[in-house]
PDB file of C-alpha atoms and ligand atoms in Angstrom:
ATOM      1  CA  UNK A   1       0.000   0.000   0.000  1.00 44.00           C
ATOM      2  CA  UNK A   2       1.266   3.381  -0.613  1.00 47.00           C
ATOM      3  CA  UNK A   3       1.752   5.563   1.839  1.00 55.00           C
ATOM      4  CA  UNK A   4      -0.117   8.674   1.129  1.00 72.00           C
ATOM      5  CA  UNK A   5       2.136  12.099   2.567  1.00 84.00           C
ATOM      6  CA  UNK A   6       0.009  13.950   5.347  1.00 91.00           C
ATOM      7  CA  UNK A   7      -0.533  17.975   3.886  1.00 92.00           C
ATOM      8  CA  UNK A   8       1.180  18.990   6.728  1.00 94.00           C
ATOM      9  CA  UNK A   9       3.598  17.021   8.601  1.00 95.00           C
ATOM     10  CA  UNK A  10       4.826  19.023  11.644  1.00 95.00           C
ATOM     11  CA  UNK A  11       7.942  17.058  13.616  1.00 95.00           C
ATOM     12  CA  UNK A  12       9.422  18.134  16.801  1.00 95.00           C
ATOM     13  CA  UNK A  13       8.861  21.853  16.534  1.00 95.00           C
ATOM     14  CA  UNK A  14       9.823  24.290  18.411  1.00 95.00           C
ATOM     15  CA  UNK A  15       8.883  28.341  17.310  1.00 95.00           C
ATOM     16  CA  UNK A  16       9.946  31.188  19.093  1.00 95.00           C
ATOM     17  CA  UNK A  17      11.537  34.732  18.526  1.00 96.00           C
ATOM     18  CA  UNK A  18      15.161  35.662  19.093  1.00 94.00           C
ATOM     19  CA  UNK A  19      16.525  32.497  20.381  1.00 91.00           C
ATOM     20  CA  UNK A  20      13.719  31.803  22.830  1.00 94.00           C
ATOM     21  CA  UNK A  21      11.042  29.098  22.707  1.00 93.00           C
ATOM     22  CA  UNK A  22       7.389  29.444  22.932  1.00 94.00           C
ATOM     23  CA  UNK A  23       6.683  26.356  21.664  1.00 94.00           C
ATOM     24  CA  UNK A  24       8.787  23.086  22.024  1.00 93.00           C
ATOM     25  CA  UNK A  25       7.871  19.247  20.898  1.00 93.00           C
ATOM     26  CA  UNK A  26       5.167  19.970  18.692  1.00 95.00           C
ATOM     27  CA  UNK A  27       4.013  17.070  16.713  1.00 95.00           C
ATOM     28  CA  UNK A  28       1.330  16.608  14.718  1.00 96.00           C
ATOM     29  CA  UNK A  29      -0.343  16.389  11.201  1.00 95.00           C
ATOM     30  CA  UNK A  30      -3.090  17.376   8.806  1.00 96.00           C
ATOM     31  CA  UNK A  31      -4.327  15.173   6.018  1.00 94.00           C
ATOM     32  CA  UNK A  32      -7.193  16.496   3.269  1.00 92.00           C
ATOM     33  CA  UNK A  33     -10.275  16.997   4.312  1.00 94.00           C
ATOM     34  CA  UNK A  34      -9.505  17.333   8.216  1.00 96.00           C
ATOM     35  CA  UNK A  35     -11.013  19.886  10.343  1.00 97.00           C
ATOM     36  CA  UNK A  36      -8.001  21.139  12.769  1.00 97.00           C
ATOM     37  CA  UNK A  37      -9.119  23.633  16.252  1.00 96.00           C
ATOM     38  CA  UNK A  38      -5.956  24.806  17.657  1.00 95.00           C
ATOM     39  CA  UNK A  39      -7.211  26.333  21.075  1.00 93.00           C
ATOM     40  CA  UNK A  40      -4.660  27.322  23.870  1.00 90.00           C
ATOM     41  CA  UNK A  41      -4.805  30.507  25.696  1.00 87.00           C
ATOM     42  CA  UNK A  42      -3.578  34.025  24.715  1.00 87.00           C
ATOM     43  CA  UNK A  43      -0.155  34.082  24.584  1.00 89.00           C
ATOM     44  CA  UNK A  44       0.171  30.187  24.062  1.00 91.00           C
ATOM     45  CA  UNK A  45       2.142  30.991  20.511  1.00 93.00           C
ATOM     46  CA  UNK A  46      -1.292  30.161  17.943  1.00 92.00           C
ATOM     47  CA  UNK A  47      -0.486  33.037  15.705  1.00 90.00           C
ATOM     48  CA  UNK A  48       3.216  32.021  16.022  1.00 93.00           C
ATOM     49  CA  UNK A  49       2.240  28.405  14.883  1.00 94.00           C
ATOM     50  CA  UNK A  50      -0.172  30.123  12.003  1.00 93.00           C
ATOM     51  CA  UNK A  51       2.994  32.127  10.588  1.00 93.00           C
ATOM     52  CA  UNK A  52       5.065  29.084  10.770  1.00 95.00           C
ATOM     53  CA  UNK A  53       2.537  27.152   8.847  1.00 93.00           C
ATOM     54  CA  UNK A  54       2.254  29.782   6.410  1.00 90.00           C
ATOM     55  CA  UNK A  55       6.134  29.763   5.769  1.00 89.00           C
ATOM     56  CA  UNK A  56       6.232  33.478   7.275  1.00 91.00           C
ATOM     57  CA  UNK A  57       8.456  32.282   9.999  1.00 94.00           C
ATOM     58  CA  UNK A  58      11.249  29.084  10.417  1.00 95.00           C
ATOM     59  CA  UNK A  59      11.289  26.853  12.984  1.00 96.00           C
ATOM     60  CA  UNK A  60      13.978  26.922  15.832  1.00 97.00           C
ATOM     61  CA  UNK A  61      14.318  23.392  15.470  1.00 96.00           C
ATOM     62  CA  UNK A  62      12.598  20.593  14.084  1.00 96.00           C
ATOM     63  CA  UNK A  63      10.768  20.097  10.598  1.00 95.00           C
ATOM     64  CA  UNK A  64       7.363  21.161   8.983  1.00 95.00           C
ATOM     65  CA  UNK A  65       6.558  19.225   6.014  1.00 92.00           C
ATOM     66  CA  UNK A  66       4.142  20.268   3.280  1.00 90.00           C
ATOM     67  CA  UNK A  67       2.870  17.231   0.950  1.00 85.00           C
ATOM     68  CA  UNK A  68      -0.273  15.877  -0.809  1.00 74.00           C
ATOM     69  CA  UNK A  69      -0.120  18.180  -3.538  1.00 73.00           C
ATOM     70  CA  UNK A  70      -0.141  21.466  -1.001  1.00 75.00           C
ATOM     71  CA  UNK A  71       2.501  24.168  -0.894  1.00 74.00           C
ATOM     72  CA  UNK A  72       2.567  27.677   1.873  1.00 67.00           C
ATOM     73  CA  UNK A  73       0.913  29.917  -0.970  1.00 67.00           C
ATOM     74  CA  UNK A  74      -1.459  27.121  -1.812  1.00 79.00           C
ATOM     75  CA  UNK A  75      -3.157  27.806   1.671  1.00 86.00           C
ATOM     76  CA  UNK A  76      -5.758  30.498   1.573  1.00 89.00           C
ATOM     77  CA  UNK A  77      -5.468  32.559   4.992  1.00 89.00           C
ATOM     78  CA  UNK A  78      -8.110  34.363   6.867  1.00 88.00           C
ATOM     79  CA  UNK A  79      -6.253  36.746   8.818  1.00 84.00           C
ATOM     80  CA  UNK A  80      -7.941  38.491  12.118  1.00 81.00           C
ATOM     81  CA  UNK A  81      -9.896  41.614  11.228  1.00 73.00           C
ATOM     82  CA  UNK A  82      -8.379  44.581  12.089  1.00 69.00           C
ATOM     83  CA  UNK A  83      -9.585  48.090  12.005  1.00 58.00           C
ATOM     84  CA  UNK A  84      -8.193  49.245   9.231  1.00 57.00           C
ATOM     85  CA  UNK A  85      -9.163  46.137   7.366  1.00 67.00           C
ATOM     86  CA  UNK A  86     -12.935  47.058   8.516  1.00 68.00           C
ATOM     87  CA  UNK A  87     -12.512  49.992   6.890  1.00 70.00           C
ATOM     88  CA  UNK A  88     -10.879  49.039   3.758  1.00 73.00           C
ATOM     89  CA  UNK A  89     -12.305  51.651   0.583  1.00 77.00           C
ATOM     90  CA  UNK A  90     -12.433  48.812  -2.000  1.00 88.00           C
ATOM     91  CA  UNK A  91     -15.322  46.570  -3.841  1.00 92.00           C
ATOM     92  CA  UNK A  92     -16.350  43.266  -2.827  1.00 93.00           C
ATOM     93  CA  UNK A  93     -15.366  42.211  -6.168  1.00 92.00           C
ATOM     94  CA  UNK A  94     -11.678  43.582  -5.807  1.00 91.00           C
ATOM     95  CA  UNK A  95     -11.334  42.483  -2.618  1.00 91.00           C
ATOM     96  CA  UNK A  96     -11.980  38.720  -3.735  1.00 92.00           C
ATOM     97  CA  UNK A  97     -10.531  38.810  -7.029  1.00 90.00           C
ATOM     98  CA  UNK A  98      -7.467  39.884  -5.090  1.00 87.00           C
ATOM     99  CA  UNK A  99      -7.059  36.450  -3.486  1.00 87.00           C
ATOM    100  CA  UNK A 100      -6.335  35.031  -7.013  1.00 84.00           C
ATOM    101  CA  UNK A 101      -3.344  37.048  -7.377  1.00 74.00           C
ATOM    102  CA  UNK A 102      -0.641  33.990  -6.029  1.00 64.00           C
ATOM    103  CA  UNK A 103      -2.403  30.807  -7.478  1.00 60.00           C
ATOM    104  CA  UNK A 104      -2.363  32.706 -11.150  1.00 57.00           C
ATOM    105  CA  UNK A 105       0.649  34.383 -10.933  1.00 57.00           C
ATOM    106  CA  UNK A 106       0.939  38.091 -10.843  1.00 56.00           C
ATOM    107  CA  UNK A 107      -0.576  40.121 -13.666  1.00 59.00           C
ATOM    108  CA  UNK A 108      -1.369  43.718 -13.804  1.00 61.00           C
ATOM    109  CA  UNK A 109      -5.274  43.054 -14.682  1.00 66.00           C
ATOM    110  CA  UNK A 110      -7.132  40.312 -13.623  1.00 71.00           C
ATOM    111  CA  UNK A 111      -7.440  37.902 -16.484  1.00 77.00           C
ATOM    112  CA  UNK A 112     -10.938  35.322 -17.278  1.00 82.00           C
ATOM    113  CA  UNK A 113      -9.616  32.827 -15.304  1.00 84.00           C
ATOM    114  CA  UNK A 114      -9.468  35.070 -12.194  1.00 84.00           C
ATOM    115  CA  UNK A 115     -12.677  36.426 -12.732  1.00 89.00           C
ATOM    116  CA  UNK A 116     -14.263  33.644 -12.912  1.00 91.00           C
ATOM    117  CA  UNK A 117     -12.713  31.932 -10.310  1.00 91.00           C
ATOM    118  CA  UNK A 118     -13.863  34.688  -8.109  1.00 93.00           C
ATOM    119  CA  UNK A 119     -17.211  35.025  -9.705  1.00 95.00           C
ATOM    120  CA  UNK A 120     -17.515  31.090  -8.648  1.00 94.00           C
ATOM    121  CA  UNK A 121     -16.394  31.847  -4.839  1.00 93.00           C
ATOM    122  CA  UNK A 122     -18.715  34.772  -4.691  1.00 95.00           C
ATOM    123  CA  UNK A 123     -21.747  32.443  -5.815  1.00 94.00           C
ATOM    124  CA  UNK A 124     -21.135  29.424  -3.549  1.00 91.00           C
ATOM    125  CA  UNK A 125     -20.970  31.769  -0.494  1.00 91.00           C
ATOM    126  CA  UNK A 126     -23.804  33.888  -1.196  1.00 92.00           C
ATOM    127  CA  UNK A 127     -22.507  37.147  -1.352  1.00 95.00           C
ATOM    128  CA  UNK A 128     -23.195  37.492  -5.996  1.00 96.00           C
ATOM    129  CA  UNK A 129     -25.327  40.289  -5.089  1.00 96.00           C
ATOM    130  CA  UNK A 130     -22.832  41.978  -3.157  1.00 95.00           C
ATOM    131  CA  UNK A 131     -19.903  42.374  -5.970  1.00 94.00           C
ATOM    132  CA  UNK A 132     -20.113  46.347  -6.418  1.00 94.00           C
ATOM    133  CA  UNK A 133     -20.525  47.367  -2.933  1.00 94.00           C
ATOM    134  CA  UNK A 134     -18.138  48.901  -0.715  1.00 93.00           C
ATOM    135  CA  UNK A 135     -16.478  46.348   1.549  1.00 91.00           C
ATOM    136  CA  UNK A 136     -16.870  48.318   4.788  1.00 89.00           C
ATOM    137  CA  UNK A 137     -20.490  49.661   4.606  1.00 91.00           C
ATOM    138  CA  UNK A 138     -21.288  45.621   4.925  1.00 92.00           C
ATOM    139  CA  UNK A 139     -22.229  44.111   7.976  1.00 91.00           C
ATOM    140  CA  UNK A 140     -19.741  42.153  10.195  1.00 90.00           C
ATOM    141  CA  UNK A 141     -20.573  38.588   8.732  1.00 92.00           C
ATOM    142  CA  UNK A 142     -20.822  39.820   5.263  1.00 93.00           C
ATOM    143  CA  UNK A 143     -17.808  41.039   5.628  1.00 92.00           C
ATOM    144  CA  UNK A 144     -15.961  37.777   6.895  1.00 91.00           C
ATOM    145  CA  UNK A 145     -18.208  35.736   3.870  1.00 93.00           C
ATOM    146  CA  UNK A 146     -16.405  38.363   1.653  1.00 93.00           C
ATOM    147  CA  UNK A 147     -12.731  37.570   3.168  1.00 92.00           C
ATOM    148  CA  UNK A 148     -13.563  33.679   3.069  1.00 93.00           C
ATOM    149  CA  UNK A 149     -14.236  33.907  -0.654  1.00 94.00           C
ATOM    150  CA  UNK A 150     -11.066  35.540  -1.167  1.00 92.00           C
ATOM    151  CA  UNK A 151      -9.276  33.107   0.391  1.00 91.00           C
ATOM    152  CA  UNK A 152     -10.984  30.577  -1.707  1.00 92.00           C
ATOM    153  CA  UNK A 153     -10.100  31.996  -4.787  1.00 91.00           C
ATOM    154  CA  UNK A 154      -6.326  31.288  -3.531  1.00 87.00           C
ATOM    155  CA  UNK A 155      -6.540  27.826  -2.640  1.00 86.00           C
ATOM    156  CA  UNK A 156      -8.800  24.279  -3.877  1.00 79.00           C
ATOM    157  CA  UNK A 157      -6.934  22.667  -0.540  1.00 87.00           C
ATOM    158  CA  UNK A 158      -6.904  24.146   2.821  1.00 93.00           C
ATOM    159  CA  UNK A 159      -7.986  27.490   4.808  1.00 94.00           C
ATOM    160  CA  UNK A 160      -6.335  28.364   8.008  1.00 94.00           C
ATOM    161  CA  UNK A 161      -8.876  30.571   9.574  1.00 94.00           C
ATOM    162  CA  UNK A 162      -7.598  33.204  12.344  1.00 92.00           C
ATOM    163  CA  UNK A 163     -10.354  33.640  15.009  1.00 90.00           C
ATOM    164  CA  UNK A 164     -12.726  33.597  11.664  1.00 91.00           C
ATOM    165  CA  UNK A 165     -15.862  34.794  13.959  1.00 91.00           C
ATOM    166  CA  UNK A 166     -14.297  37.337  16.634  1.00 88.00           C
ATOM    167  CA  UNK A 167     -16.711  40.450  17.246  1.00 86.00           C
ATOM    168  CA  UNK A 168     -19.756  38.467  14.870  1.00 89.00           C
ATOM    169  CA  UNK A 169     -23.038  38.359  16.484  1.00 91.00           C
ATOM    170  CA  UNK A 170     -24.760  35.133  17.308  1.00 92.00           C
ATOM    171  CA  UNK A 171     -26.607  34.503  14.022  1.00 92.00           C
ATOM    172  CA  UNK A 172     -23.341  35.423  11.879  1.00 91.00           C
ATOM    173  CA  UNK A 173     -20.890  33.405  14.253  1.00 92.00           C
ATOM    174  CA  UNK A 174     -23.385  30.558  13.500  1.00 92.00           C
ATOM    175  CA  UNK A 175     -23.690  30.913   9.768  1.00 92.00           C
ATOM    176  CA  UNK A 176     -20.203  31.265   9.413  1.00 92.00           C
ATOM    177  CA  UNK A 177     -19.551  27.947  11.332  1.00 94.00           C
ATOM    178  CA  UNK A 178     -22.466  26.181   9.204  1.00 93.00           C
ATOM    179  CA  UNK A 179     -20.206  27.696   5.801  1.00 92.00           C
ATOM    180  CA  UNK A 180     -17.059  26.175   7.065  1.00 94.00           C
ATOM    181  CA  UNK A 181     -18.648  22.948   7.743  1.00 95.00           C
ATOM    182  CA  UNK A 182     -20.273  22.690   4.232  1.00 93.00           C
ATOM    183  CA  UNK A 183     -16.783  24.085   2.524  1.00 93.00           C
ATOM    184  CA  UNK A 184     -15.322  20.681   4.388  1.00 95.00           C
ATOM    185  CA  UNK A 185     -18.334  18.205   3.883  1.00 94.00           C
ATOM    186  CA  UNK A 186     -19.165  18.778   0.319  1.00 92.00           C
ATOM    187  CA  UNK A 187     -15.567  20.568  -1.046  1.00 89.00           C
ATOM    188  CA  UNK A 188     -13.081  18.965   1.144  1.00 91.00           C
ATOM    189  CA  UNK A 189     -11.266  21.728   2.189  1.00 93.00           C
ATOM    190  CA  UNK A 190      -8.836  21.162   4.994  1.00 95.00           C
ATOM    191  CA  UNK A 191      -9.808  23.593   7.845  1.00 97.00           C
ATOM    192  CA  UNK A 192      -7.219  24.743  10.376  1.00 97.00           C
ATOM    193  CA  UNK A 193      -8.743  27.149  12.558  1.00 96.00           C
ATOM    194  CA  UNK A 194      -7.541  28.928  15.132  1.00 94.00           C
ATOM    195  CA  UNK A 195     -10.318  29.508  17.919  1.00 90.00           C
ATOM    196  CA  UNK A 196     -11.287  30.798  21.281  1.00 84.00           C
ATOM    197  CA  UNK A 197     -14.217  29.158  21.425  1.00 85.00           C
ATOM    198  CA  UNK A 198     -13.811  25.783  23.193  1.00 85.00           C
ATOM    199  CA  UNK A 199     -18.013  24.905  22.557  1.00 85.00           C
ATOM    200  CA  UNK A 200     -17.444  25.242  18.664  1.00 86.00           C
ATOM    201  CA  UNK A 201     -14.258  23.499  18.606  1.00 86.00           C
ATOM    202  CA  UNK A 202     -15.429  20.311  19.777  1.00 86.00           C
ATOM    203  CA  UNK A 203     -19.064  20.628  18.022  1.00 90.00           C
ATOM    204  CA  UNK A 204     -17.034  21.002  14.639  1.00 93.00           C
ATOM    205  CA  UNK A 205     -13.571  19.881  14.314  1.00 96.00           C
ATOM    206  CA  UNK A 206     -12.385  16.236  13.735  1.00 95.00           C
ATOM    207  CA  UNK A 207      -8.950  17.065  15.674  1.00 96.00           C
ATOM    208  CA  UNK A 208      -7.783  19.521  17.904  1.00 95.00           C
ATOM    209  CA  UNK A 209      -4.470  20.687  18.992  1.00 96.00           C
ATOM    210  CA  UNK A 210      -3.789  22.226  22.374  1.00 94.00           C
ATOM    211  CA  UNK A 211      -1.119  24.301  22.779  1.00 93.00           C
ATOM    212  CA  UNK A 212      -0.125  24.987  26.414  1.00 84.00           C
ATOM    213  CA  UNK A 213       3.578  24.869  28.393  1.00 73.00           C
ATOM    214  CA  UNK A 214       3.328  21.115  27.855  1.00 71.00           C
ATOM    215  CA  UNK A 215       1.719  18.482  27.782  1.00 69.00           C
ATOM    216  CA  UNK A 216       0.772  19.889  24.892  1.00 86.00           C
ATOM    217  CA  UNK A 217      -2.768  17.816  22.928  1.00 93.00           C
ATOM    218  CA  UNK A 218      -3.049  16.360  19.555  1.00 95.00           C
ATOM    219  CA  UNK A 219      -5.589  13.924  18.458  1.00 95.00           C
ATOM    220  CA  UNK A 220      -8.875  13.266  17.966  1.00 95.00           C
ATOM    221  CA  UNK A 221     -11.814  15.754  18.933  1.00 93.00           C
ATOM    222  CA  UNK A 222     -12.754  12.216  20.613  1.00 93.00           C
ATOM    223  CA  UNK A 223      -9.558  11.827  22.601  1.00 94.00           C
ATOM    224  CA  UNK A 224      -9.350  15.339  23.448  1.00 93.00           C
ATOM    225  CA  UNK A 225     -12.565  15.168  25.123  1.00 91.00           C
ATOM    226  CA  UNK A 226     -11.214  11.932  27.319  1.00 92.00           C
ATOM    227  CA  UNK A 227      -7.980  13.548  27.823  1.00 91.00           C
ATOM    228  CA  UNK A 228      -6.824  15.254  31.368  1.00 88.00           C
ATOM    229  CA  UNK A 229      -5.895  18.766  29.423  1.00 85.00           C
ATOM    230  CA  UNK A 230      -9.518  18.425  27.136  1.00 87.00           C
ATOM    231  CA  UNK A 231     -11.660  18.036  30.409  1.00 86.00           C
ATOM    232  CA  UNK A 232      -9.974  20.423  32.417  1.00 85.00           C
ATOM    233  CA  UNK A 233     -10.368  23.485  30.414  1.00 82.00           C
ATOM    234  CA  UNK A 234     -13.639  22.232  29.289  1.00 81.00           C
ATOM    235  CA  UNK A 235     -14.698  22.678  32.629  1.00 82.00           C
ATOM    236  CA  UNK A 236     -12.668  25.784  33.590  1.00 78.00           C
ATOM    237  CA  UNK A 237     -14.380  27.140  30.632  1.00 73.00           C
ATOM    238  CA  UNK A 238     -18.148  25.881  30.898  1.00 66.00           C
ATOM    239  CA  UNK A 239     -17.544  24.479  27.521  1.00 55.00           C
ATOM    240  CA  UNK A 240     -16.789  28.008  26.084  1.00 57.00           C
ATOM    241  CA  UNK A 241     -14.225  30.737  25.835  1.00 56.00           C
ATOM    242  CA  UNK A 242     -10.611  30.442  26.716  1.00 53.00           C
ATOM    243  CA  UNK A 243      -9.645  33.382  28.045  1.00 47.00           C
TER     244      UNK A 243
HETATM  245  P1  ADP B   1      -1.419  33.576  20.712  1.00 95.09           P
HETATM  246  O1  ADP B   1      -1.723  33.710  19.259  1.00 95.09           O
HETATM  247  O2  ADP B   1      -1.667  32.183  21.236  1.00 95.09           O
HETATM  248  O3  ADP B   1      -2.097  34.604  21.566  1.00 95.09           O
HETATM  249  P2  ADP B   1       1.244  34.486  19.963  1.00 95.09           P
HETATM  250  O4  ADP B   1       1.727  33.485  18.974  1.00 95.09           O
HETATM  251  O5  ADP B   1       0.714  35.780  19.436  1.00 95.09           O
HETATM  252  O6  ADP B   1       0.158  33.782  20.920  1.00 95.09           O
HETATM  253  O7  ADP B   1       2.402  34.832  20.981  1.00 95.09           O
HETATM  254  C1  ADP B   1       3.131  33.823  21.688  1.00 95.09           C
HETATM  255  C2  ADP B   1       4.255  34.464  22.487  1.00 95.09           C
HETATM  256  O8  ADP B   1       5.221  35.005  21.616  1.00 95.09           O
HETATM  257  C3  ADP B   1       3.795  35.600  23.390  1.00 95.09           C
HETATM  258  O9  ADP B   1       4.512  35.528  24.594  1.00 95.09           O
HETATM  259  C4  ADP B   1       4.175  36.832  22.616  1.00 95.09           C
HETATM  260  O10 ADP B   1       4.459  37.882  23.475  1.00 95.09           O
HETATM  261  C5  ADP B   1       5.422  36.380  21.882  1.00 95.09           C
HETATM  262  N1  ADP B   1       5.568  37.074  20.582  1.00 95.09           N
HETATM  263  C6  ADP B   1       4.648  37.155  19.595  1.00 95.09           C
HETATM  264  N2  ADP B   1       5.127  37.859  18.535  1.00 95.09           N
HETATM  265  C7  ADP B   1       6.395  38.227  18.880  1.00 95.09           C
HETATM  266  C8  ADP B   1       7.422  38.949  18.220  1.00 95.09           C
HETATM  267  N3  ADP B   1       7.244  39.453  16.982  1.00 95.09           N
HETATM  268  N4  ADP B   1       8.599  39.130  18.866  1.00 95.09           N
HETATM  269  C9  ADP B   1       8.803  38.617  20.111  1.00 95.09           C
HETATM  270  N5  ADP B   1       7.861  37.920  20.807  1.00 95.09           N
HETATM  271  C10 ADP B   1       6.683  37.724  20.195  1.00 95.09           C
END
């Protein structure tokens, strides 16, 4: 039997800025069509782990494989909102068809093939009928729907989602979760999501990865919820945030 390479293969890790560790003996691995929560508390080096996966940062030690067909700018981020990206002058359109710009190459117009790619993205996540407007005169969870798209357009493999529904309200935290699920039912998009919310990790991921000063937690969402680390912040958080 062949043995079929993981997407990401992460071995003995250990990230950190200028010489010091955050993290240390991280192991674990994605294959297509997982659904990844990586939950830990502030500070617990997520964002580090996101830029390492993203090839934005090297490991101190240790080795992070890509395989299965998926390379770093194959990946199609969703960064944390910021202000300024709340605020952003530009149309939904532009904004989408901008997430083509790596898996086509760079061009100084967008050609068919990005157009229609983001045309495509635009129609399975319901936001057609938004193309000309202004990206930040949309609501909260139209405006996530719109950065999701774009990050479709850059990737047929894997999103790595950043807090995807921080400040939402309830309805739009809940369609965005239903979105995510259907993008890894029906498309089999790997999901790696960072997330604060504990509840919706364990109602929707197949794995999740804890990252804490050690034992650190990979495994099933199965395991997790067996394991010493999974039931004790379960119940330190009633099931929901991590602060
Ligand atoms: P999380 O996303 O889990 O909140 P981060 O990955 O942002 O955690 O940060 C992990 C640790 O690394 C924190 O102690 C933070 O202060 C430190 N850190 C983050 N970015 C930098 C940086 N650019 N330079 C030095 N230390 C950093």
């Amino acid at each position: 039997m062949v043995n079929k390479m993981a997407q990401i293969l992460c071995r003995d890790v250990a990230l950190g800025y200028e010489g010091k560790a955050v993290i240390q003996h991280l192991n674990f691995e994605v294959n297509q069509g997982d659904y990844l929560c990586i939950v830990g508390e502030n500070g617990s080096g997520k964002s580090t782990l996101m830029k390492a996966l993203l090839k934005l940062k090297a490991p101190m030690s240790g080795e992070i494989r890509m395989g299965d067909g998926l390379e770093a700018d194959g990946i199609g981020y969703l960064p944390q909102q910021t202000v300024v990206q709340k605020d952003f002058p530009a149309s939904v359109q532009e904004i989408v068809r901008s997430g083509c710009l790596g898996r086509f190459g760079w061009r100084p117009f967008y050609g068919r093939k990005e157009k229609e790619a983001a045309a495509e993205q635009m129609e399975k996540l319901g936001i057609t009928r938004l193309a000309g407007r202004c990206y930040r005169e949309l609501s909260g969870g139209q405006q996530q729907r719109v950065l999701l798209a774009r990050a479709m357009c850059a990737t047929r493999y894997m999103l790595l989602l950043d807090e995807p529904v921080a400040g939402l309200d309830p309805v739009a935290v809940q369609e965005m979760y239903e979105l995510l699920e259907e993008l890894n039912r029906k498309e089999k998009i790997t999901i790696i999501m960072v997330s604060h919310d504990l509840h919706a990790a364990v109602a929707y991921a197949d794995h999740i990865l804890h990252i804490s000063e050690e034992p650190l937690f990979f495994g099933t969402k199965e395991d997790y919820l067996k394991s010493g680390i999974g039931k004790a912040y379960l119940s330190a958080t009633g099931g929901g945030r991590i602060v």
